[in-house]
Structures are given as C-alpha cells and as structure tokens.
Coordinates of N, CA, C and O in Angstrom, one line a residue:
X10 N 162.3 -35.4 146.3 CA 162.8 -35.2 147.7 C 164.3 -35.6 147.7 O 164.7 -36.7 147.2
X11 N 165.3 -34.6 148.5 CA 166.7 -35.3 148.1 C 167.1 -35.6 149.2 O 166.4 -35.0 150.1
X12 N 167.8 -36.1 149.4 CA 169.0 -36.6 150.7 C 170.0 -36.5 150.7 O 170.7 -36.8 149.7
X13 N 170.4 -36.2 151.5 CA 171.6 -35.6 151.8 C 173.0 -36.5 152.3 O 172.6 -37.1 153.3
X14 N 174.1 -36.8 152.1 CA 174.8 -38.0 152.2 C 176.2 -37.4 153.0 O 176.9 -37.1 152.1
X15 N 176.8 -37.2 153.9 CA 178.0 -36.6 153.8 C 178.9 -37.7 154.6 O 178.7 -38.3 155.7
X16 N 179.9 -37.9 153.7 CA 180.6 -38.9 153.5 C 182.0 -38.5 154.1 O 182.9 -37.9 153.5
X17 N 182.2 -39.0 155.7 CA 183.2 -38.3 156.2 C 184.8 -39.4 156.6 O 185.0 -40.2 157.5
X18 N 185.5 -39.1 155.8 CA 186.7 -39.8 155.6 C 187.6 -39.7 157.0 O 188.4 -38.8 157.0
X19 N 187.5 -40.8 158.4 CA 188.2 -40.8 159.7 C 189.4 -39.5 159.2 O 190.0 -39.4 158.1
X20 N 189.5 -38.9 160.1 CA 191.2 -38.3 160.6 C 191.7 -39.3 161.0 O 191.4 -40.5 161.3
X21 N 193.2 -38.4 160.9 CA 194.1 -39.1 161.2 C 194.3 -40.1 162.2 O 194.3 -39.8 163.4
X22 N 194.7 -41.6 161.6 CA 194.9 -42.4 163.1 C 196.6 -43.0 163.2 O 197.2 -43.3 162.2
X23 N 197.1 -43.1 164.3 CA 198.3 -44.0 164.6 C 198.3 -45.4 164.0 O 197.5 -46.3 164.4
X24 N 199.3 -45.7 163.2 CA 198.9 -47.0 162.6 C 199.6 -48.1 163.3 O 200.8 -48.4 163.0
X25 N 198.8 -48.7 164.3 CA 199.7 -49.7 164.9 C 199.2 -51.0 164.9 O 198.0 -51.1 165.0
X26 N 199.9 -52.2 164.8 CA 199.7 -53.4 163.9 C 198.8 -54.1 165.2 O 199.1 -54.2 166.4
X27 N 197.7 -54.6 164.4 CA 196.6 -55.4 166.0 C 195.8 -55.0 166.7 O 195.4 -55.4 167.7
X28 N 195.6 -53.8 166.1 CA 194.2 -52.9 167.1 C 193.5 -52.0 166.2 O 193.3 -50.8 166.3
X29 N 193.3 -53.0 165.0 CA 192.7 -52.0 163.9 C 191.2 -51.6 163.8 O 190.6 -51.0 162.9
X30 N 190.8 -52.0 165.1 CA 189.2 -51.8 165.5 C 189.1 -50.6 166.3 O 188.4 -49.6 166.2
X31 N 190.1 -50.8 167.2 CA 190.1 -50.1 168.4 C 191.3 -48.5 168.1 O 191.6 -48.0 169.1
X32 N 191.7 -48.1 167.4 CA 192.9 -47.2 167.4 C 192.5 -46.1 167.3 O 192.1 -46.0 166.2
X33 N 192.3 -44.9 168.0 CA 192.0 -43.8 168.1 C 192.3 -43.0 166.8 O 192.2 -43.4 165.6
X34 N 192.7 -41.6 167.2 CA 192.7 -40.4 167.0 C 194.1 -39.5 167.4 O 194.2 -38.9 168.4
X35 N 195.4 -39.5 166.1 CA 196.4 -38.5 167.0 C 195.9 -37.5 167.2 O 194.7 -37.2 166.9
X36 N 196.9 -36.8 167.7 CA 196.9 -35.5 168.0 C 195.8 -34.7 167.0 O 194.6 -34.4 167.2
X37 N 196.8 -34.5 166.0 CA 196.1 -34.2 164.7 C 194.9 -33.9 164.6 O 194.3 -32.9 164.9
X38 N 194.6 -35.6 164.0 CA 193.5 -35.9 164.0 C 191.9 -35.6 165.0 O 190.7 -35.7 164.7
X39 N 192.6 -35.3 166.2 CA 191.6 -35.0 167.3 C 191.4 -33.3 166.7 O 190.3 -32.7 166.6
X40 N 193.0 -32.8 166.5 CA 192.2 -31.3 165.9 C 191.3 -30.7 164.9 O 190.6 -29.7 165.0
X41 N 191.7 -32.2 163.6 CA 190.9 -32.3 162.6 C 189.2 -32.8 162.4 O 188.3 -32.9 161.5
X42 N 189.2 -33.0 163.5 CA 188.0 -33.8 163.8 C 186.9 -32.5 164.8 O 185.8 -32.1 164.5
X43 N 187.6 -32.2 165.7 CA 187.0 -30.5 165.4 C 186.8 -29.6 164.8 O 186.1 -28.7 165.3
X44 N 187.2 -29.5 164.0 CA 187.0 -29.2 162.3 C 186.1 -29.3 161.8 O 185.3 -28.5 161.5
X45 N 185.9 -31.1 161.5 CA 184.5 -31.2 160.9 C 183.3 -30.5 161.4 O 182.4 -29.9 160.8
X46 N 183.6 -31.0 162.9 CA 182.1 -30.4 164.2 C 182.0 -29.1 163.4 O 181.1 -29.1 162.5
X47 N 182.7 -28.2 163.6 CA 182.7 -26.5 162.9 C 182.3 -26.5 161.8 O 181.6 -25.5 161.7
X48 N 182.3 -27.2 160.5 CA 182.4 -27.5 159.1 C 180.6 -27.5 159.0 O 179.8 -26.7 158.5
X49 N 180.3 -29.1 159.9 CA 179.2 -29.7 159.8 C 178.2 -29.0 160.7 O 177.1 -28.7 160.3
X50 N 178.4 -28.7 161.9 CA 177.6 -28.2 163.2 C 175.5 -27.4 162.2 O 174.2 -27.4 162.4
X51 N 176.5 -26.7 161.1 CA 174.8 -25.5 160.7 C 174.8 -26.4 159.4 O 174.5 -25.8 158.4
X52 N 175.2 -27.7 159.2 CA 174.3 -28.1 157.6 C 173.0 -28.9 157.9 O 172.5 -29.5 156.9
X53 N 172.5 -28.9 159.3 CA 171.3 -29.3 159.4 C 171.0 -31.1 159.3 O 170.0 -31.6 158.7
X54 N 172.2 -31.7 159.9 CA 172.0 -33.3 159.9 C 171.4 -33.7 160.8 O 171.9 -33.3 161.9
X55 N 170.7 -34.3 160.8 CA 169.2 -35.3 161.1 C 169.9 -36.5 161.6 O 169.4 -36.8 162.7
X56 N 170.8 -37.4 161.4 CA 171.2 -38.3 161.5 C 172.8 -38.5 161.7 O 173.7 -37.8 161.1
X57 N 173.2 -39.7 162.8 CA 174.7 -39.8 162.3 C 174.7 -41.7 162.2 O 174.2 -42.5 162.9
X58 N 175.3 -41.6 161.2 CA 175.7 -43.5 161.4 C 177.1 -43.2 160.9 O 177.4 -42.3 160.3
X59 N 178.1 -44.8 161.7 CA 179.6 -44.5 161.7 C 180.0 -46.6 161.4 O 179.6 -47.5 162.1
X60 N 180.5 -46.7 160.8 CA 181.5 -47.3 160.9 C 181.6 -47.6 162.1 O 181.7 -46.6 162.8
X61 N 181.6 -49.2 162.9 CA 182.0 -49.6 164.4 C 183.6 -49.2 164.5 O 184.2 -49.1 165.6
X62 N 184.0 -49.1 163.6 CA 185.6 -48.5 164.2 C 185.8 -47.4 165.2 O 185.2 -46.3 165.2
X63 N 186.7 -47.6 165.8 CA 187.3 -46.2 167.0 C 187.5 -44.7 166.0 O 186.8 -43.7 166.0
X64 N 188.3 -44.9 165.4 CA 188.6 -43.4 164.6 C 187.5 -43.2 163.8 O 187.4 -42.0 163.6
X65 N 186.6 -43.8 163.3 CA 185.7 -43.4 162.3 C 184.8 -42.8 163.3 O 184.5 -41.7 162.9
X66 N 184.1 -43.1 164.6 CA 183.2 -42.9 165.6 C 183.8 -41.1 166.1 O 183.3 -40.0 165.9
X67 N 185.3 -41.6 166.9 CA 185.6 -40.8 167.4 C 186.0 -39.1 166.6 O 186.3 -38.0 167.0
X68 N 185.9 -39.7 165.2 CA 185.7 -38.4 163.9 C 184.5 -37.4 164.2 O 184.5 -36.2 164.3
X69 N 183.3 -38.5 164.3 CA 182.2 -37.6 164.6 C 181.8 -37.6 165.8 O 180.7 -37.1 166.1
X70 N 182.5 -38.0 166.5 CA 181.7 -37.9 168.2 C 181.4 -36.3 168.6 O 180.3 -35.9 169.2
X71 N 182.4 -35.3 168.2 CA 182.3 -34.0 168.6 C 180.7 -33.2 168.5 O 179.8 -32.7 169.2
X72 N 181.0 -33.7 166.9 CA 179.5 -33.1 165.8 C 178.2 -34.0 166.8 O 177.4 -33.2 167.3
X73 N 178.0 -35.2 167.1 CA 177.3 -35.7 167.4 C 176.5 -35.1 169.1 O 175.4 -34.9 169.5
X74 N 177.7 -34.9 169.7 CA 177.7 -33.7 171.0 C 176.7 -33.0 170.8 O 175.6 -33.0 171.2
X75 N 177.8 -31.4 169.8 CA 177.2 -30.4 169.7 C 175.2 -31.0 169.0 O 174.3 -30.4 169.6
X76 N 174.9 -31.7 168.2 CA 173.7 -32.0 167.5 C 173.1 -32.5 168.7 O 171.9 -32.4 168.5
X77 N 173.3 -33.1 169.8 CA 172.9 -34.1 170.6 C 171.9 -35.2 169.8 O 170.7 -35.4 170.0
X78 N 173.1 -36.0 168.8 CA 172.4 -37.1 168.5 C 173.0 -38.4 169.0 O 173.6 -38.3 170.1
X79 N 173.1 -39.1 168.8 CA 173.3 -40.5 168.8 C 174.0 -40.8 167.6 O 173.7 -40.3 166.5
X80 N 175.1 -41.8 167.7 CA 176.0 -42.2 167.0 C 175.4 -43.9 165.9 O 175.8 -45.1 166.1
X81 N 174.8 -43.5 165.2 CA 174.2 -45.1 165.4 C 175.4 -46.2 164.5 O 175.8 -45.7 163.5
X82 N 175.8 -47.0 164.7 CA 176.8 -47.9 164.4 C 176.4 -49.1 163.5 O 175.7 -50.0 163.9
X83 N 176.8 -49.0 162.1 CA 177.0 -50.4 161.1 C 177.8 -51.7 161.1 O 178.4 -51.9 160.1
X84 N 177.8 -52.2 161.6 CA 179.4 -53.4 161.0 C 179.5 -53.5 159.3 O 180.4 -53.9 158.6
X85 N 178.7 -53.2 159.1 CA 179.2 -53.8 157.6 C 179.6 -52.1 156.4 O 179.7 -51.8 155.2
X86 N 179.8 -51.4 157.8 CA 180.9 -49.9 157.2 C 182.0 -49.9 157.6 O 182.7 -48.9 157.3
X87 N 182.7 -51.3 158.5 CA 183.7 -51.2 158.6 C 184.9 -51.4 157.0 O 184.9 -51.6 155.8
X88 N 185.8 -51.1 158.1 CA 186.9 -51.3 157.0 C 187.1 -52.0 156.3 O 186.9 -53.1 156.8
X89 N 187.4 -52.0 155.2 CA 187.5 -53.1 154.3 C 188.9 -53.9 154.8 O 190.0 -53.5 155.2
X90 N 188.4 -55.4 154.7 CA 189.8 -56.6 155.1 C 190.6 -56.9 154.2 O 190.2 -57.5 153.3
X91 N 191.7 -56.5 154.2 CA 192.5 -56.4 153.0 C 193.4 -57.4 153.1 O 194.2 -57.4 152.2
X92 N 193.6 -58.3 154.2 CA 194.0 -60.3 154.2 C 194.1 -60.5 155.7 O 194.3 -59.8 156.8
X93 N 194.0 -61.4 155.3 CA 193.9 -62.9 156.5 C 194.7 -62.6 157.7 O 195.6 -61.7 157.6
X94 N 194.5 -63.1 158.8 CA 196.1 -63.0 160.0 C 197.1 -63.8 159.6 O 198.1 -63.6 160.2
X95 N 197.0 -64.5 158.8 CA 197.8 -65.2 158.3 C 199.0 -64.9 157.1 O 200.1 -65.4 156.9
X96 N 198.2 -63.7 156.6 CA 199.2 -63.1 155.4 C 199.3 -61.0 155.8 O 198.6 -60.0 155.7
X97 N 200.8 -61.3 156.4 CA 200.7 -59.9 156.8 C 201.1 -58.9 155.3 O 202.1 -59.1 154.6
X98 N 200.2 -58.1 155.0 CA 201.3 -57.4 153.7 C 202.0 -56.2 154.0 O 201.6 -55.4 154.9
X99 N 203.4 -56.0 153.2 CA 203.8 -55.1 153.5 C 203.6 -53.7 153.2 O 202.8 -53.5 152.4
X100 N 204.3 -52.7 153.8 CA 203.9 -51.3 153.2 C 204.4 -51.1 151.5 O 204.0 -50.2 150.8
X101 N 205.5 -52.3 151.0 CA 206.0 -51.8 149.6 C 205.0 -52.6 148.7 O 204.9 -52.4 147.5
X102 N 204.2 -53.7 149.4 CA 203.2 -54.5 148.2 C 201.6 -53.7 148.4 O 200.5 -53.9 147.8
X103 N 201.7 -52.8 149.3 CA 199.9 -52.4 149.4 C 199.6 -51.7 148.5 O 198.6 -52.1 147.9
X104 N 200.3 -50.4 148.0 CA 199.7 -50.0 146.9 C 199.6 -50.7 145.5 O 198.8 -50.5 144.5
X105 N 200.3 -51.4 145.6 CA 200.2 -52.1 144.0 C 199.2 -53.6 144.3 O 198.7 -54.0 143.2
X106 N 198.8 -54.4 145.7 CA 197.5 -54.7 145.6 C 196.4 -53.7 145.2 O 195.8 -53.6 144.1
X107 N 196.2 -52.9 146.3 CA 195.3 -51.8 146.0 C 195.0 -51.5 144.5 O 193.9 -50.9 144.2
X108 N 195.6 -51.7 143.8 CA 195.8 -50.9 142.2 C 195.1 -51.9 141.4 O 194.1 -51.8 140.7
X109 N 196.0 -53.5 141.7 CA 195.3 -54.4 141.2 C 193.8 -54.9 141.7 O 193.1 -55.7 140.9
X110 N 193.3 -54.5 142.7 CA 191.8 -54.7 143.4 C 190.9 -53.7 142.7 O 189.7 -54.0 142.5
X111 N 191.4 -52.4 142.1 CA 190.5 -51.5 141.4 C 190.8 -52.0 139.9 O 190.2 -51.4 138.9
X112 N 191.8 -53.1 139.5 CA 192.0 -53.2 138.0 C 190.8 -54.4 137.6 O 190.0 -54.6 136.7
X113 N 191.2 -55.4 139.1 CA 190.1 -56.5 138.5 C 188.8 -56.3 140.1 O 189.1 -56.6 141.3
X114 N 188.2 -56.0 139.8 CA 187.3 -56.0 140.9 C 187.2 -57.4 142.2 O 187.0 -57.5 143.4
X115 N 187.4 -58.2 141.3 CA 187.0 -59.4 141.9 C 188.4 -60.2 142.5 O 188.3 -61.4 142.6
X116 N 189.4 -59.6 142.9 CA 191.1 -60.2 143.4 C 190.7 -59.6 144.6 O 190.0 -58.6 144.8
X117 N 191.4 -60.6 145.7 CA 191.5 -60.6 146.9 C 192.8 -61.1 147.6 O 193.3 -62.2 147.2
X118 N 193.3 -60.3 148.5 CA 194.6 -61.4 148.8 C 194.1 -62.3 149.9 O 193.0 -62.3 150.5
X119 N 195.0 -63.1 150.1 CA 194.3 -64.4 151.0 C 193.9 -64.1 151.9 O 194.6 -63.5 152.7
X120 N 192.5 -64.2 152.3 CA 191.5 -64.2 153.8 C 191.6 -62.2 153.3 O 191.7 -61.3 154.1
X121 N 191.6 -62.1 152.4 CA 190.8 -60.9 152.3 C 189.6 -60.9 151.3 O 189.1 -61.8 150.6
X122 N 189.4 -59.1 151.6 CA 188.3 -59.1 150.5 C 188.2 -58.2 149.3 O 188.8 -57.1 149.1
X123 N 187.2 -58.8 148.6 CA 187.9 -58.2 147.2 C 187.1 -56.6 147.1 O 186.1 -56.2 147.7
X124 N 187.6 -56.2 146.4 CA 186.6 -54.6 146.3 C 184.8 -54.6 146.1 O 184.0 -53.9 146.6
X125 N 184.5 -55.8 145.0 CA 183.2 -56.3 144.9 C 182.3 -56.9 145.8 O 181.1 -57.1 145.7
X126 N 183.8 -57.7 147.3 CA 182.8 -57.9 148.3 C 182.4 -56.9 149.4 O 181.3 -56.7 150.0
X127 N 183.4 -56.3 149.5 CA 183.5 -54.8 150.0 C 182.4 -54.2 150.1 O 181.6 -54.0 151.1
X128 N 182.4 -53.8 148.2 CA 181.3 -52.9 148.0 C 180.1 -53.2 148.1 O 179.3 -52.4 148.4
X129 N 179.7 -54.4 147.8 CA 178.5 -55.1 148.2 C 177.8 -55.2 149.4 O 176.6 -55.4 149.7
X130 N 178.6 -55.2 150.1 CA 178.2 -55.7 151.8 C 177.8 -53.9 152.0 O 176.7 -53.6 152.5
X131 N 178.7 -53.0 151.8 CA 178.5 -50.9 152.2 C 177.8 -50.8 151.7 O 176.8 -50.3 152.2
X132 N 177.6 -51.1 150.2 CA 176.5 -50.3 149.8 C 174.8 -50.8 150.2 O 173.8 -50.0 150.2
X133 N 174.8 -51.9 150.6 CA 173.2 -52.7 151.4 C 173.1 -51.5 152.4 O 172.1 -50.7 152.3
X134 N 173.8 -51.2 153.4 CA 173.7 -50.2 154.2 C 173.4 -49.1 154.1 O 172.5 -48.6 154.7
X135 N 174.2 -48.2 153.0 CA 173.5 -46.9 152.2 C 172.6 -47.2 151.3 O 172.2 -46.2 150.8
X136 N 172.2 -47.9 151.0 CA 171.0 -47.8 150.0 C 169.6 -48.2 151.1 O 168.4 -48.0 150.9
X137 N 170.2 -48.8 152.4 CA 169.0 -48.8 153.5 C 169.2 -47.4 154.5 O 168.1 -46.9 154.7
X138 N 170.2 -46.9 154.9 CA 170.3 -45.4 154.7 C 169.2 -44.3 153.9 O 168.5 -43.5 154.4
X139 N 169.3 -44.6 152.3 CA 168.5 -43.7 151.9 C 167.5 -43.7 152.0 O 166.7 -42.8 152.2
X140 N 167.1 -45.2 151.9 CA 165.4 -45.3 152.0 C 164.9 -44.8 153.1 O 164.1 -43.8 153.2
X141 N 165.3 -45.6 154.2 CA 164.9 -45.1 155.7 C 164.9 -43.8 155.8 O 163.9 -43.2 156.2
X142 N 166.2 -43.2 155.5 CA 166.0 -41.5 156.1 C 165.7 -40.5 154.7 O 166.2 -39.4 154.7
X143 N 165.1 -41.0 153.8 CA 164.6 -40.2 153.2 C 164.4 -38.8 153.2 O 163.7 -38.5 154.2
X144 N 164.9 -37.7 152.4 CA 164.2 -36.7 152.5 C 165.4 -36.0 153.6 O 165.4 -34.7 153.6
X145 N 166.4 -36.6 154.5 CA 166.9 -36.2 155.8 C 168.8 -36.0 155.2 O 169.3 -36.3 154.1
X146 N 169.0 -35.6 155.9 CA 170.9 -35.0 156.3 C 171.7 -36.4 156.7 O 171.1 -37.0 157.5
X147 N 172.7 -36.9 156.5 CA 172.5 -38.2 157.4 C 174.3 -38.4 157.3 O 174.9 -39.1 156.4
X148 N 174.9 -37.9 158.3 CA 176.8 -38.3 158.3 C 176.9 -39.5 158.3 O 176.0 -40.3 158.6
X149 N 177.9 -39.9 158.0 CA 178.5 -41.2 157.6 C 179.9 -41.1 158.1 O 180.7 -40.3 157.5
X150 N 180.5 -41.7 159.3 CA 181.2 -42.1 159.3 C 182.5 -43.0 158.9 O 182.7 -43.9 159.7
X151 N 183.2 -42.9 157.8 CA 184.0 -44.0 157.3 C 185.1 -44.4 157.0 O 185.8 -44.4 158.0
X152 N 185.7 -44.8 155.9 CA 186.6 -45.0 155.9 C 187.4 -44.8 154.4 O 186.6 -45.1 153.5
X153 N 188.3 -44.5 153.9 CA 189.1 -44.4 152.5 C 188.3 -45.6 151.3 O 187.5 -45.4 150.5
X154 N 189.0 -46.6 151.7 CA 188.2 -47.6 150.9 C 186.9 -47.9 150.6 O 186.5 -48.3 149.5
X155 N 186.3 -47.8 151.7 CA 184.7 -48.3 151.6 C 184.4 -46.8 151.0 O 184.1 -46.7 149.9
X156 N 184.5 -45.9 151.8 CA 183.9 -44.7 150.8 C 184.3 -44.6 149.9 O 183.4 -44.1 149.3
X157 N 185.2 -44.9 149.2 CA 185.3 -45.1 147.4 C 184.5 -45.6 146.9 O 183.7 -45.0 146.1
X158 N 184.5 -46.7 147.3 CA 183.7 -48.4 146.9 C 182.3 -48.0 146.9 O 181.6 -48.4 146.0
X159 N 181.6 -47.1 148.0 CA 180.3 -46.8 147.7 C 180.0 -45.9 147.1 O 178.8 -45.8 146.9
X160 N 180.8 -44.9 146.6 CA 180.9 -43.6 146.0 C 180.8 -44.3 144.5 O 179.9 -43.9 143.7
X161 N 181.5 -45.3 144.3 CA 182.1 -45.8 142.7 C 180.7 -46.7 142.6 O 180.6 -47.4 141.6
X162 N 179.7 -46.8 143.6 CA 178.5 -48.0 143.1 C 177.6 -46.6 142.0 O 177.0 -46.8 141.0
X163 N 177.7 -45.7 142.3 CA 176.7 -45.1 142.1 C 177.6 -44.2 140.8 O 176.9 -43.7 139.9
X164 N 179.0 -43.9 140.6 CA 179.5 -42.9 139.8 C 180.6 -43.5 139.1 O 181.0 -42.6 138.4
X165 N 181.2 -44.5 139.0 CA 182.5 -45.2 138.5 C 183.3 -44.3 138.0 O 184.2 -44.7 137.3
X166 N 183.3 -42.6 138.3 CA 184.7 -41.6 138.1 C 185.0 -42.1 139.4 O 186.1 -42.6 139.3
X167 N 184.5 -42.3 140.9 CA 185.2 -42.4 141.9 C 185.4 -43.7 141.9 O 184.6 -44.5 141.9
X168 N 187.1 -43.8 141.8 CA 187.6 -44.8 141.2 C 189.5 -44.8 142.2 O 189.5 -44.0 143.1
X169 N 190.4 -45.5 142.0 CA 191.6 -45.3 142.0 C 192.2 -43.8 142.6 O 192.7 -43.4 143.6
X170 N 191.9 -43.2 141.1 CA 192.4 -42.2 141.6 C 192.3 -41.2 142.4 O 193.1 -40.6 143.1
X171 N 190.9 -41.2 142.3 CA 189.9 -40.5 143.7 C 190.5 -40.8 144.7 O 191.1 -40.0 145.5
X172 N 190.5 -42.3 145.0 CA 191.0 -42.6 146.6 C 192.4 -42.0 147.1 O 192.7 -41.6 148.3
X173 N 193.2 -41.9 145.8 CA 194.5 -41.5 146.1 C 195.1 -39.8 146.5 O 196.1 -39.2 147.0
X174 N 193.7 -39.5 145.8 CA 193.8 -37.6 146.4 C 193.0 -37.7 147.2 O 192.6 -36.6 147.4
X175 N 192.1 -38.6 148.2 CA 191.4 -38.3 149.3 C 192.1 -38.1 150.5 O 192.9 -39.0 150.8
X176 N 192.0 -37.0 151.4 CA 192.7 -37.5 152.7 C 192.1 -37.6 154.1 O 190.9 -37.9 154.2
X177 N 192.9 -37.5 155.2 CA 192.4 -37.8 156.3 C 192.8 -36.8 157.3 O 193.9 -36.5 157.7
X178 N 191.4 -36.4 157.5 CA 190.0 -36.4 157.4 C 189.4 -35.8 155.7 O 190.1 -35.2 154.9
X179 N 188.1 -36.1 155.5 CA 188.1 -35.5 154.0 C 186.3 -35.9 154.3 O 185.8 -36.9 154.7
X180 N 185.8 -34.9 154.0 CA 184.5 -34.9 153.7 C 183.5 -34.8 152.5 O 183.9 -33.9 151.8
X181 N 182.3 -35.4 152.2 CA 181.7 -35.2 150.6 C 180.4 -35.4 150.7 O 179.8 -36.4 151.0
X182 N 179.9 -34.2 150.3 CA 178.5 -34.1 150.4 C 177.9 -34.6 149.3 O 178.1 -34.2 148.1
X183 N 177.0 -35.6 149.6 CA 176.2 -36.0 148.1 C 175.0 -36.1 148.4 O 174.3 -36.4 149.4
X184 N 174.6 -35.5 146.9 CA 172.8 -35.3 147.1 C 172.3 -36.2 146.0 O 172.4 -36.1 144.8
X185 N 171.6 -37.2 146.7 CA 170.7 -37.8 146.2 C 169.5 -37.2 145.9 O 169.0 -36.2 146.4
X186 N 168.7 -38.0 144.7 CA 167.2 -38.0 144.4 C 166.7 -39.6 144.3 O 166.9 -40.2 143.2
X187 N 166.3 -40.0 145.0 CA 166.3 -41.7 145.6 C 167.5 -42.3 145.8 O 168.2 -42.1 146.7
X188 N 167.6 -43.0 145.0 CA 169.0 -43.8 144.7 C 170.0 -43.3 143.1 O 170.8 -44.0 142.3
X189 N 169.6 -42.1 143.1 CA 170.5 -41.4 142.0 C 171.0 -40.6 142.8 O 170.3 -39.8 143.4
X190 N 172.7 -40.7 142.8 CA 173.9 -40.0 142.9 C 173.3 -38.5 141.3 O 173.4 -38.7 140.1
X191 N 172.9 -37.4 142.0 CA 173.2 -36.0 141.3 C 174.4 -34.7 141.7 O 174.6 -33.8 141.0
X192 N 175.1 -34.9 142.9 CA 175.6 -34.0 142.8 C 176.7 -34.4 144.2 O 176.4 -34.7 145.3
X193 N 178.2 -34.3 143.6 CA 179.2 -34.4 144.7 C 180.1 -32.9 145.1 O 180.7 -32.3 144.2
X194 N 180.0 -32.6 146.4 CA 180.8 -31.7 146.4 C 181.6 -32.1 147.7 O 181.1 -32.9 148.6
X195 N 183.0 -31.4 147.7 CA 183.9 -31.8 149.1 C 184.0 -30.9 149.3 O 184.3 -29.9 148.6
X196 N 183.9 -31.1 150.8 CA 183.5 -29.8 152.0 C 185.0 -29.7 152.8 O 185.0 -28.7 153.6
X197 N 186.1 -30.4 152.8 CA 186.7 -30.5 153.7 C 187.9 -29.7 152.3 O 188.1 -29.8 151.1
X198 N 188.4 -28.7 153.5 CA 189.5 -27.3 152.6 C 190.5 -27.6 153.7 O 190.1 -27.5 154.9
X199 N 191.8 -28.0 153.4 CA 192.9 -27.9 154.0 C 193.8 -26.5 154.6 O 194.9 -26.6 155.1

C-alpha cells in the first residue's frame, strides 16, 4: 500500500527581521500559491498538515479551501533555528554556515540547531504521518531546510545541493511503501 507524500516548499515570503513565525505571503507568492491549489486541487489528497508558520499555512490554505479540509498544524515542522537572539547572522556568513551544517551534521551556531537536531525532531512527525495515514495523499506544508533534512533521512542524494536548486514555492511528490522512500518526482514547473 503506498503513500503519498507531497512535500510543498512555502512561496515566496518578505523577509523581515522578528516576525519569522508570523510573515506572510508577497505578492508573488500569493500568486504562486495559487498555483499549487491548480497543480494539487485533482491529485486526490486526503490530508493537509503544515508547518505552524504563516507562509507555510498560507501556501496551502487555497488547496485546503478548494478540498474543504482542515489545515492540521505540527510545531515540530517548523523551521529550522539557525541561532540564538543573541547571535544575529549575516546574509555573507549564512551560506557558508549552511554548507558547514551539511558538511558536519552535528555543528550548530549558538542557540541554534544543528541539521541532526532538525532532522530528528521532522522526521518523528513524518514517519507518524505515514503510519497514521497510511495508504492516503497527505500535503505537507514546509519549509527549504526541514524539507531537505527529511527528504535526506530517507535518500542522502537530497543533500546540499538539492536545497540549493529548490525554490520558492517548489513541490515533491514522494511515494512511499511504508517507510521506504521509492519514488521522487517534482511537480512544481516554473
């Protein structure tokens, strides 16, 4: 029996410093996100769970409409913490953290977390995901990083580089047979 996984990467958000829970949807983004609705609306999903974040929700709220389902909400699909209030990082040190978080799994900058705590905490979620909705369709709400990080528990090509050609919005359909990853395709065409 397979399951169905589609792994939907937020559209575009405004990136403004201190409301990283709460920050919508541009313009864009609001158009891209109707998109998915259109994309997703006839692949027959049974389920939606999102990420407590604003843009990851407000990604699928459209689709969830049209389906009249219910949005059900994780905390532990949020975004990954990538440091402390304490340690702001800049835009010229993030990718080269980022690079070193996929070189050694286990590096974290201060009051953040590391890719291995990351992925440990998202993947408990999808792997209670598959069991529960077995056999069902089930959107996912998320985010760049964590969707790597649970993509890479199950396939270790989705890795670095993957994250770096993913965009926003970006969708990936994966079909399970329990908790084996067999087949990835991306649904989302620019």
């Amino acid at each position: 029996m397979k399951t169905i996984i589609y792994m939907v990467r937020h559209a575009e958000s405004p990136y403004t410093e201190g409301n990283e829970r709460t920050r919508g949807l541009t313009l864009e983004g609001k158009m891209n996100a109707e998109t998915i609705t259109e994309i997703l609306k006839d692949e027959g999903i049974n389920i939606i769970v999102s990420s407590p974040y604003a843009r990851a929700i407000l990604t699928l709220e459209g689709l969830a409409k049209e389906l009249e389902l219910d949005i059900k909400i994780f905390e532990d699909l949020r975004e990954r913490h990538f440091s402390g209030e304490d340690y702001i990082i800049s835009n010229e040190e993030f990718m080269p953290a980022i690079k070193k978080m996929f070189d050694d799994p286990n590096y974290a900058l201060p009051g953040g977390e590391s890719n291995t705590v990351c992925q440990n905490r998202s993947v408990v979620v999808l792997k209670n995901i598959l069991e529960e909705y077995k056999g069902k369709k089930v959107a996912i709400g998320t985010h760049g990083n964590v969707m790597t990080l649970m993509m890479n528990y199950f396939d270790s090509n989705y890795g670095l580089d993957f994250l770096n050609q993913t965009k926003k919005p970006d969708i990936y359909k994966m079909h399970f047979k329990d908790l084996v990853l067999e087949e990835v395709t991306k649904l989302w065409k620019e």
